[in-house]
mmCIF file with all atom_site columns, C-alpha atoms in Angstrom:
data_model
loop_
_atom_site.group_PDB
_atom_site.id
_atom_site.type_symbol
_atom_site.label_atom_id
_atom_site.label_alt_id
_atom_site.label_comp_id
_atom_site.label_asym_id
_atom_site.label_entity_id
_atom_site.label_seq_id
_atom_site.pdbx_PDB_ins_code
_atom_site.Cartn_x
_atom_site.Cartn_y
_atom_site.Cartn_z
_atom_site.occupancy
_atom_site.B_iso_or_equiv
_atom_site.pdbx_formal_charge
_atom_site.auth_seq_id
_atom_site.auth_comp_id
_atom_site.auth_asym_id
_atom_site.auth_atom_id
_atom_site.pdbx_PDB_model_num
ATOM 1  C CA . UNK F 1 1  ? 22.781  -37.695 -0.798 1.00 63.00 ? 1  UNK F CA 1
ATOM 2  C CA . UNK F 1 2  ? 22.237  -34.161 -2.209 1.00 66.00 ? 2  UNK F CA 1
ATOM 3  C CA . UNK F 1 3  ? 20.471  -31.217 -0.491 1.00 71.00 ? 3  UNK F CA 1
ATOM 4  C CA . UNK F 1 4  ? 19.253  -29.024 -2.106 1.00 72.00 ? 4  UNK F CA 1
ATOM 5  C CA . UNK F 1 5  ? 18.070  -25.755 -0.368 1.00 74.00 ? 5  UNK F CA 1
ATOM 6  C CA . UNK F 1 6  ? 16.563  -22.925 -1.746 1.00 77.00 ? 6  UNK F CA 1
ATOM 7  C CA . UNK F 1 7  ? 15.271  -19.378 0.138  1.00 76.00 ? 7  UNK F CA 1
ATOM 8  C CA . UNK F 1 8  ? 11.985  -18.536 -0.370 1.00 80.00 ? 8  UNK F CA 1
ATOM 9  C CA . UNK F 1 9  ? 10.800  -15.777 -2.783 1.00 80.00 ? 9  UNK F CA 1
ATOM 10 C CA . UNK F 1 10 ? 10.022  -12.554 -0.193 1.00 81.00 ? 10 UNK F CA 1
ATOM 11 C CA . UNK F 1 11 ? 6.171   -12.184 -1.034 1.00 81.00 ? 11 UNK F CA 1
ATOM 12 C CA . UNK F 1 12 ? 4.747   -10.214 -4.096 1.00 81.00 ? 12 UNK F CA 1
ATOM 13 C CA . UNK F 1 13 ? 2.302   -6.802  -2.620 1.00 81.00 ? 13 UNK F CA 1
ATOM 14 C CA . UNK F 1 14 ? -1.458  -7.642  -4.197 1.00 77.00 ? 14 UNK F CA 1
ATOM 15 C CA . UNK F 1 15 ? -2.509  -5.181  -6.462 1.00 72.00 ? 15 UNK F CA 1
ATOM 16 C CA . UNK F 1 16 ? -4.751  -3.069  -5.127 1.00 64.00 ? 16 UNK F CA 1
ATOM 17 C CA . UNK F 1 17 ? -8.387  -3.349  -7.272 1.00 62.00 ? 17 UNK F CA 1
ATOM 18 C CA . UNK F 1 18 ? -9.789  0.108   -8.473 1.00 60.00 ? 18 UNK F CA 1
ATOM 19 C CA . UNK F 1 19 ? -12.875 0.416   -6.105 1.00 59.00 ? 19 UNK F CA 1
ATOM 20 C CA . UNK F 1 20 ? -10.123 0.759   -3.323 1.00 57.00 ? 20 UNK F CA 1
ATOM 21 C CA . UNK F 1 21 ? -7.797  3.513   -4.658 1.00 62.00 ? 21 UNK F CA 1
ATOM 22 C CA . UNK F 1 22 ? -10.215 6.482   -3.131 1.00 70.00 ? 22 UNK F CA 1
ATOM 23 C CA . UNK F 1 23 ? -10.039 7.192   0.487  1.00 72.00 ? 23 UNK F CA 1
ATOM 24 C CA . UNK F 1 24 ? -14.345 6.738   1.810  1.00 77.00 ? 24 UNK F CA 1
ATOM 25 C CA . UNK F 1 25 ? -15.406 8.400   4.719  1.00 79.00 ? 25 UNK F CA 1
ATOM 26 C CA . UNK F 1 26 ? -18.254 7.016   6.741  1.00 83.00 ? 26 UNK F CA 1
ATOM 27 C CA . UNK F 1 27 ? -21.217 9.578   6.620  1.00 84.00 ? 27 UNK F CA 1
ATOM 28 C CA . UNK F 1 28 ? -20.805 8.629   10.614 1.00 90.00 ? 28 UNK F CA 1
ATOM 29 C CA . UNK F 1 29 ? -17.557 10.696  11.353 1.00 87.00 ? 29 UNK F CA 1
ATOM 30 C CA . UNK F 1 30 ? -18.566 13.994  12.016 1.00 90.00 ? 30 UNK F CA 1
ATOM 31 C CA . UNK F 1 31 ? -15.227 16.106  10.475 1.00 90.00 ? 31 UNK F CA 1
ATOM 32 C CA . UNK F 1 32 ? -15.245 19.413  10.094 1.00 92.00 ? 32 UNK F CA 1
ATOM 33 C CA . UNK F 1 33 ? -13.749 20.700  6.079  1.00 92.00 ? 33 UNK F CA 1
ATOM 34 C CA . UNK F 1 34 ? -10.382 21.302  7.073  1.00 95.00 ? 34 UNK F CA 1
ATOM 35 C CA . UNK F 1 35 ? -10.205 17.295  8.193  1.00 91.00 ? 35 UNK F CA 1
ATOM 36 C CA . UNK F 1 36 ? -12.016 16.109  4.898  1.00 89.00 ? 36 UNK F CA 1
ATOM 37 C CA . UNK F 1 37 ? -10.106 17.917  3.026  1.00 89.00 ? 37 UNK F CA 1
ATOM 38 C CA . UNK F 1 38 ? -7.226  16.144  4.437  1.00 90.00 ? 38 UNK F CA 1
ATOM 39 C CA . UNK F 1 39 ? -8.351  12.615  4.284  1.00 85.00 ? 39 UNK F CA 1
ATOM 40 C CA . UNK F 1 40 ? -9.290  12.909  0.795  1.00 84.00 ? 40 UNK F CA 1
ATOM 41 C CA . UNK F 1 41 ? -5.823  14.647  -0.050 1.00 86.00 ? 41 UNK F CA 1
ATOM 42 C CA . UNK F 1 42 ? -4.891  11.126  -0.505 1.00 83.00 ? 42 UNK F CA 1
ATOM 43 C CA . UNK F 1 43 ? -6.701  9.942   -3.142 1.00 79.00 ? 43 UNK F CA 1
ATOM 44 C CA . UNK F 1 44 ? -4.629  9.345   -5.665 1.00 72.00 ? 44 UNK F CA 1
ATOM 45 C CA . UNK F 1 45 ? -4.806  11.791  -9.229 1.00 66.00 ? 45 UNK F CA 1
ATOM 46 C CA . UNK F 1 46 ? -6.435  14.100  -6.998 1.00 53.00 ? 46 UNK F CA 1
ATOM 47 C CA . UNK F 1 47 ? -3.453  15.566  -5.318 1.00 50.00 ? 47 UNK F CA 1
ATOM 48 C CA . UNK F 1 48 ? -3.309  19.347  -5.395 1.00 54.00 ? 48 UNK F CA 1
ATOM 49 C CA . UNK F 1 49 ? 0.193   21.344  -4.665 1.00 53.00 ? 49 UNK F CA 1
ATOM 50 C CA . UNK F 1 50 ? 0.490   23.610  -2.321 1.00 50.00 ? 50 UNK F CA 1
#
């Protein structure tokens, strides 16, 4: 008999769709503008260098 063993492929990351790329912020959390500013540093394009 033959065995034949193979490893599994490691799994591929999703891509991520569109509507997900910018960082929301419930209207709930009350942040002052220094900590939105923050948060939404992180949106991607939107990056500003400091």
């Amino acid at each position: 008999m033959m065995f034949i063993s193979s490893r599994p492929r490691p799994a591929q990351p999703k891509p991520q769709p569109e509507k997900q790329d910018k960082v929301k912020i419930p209207e709930s959390w009350e942040l002052t503008p220094e900590q939105r500013e923050f948060i939404e540093s992180f949106n991607p394009g939107e990056r500003k260098k400091k």
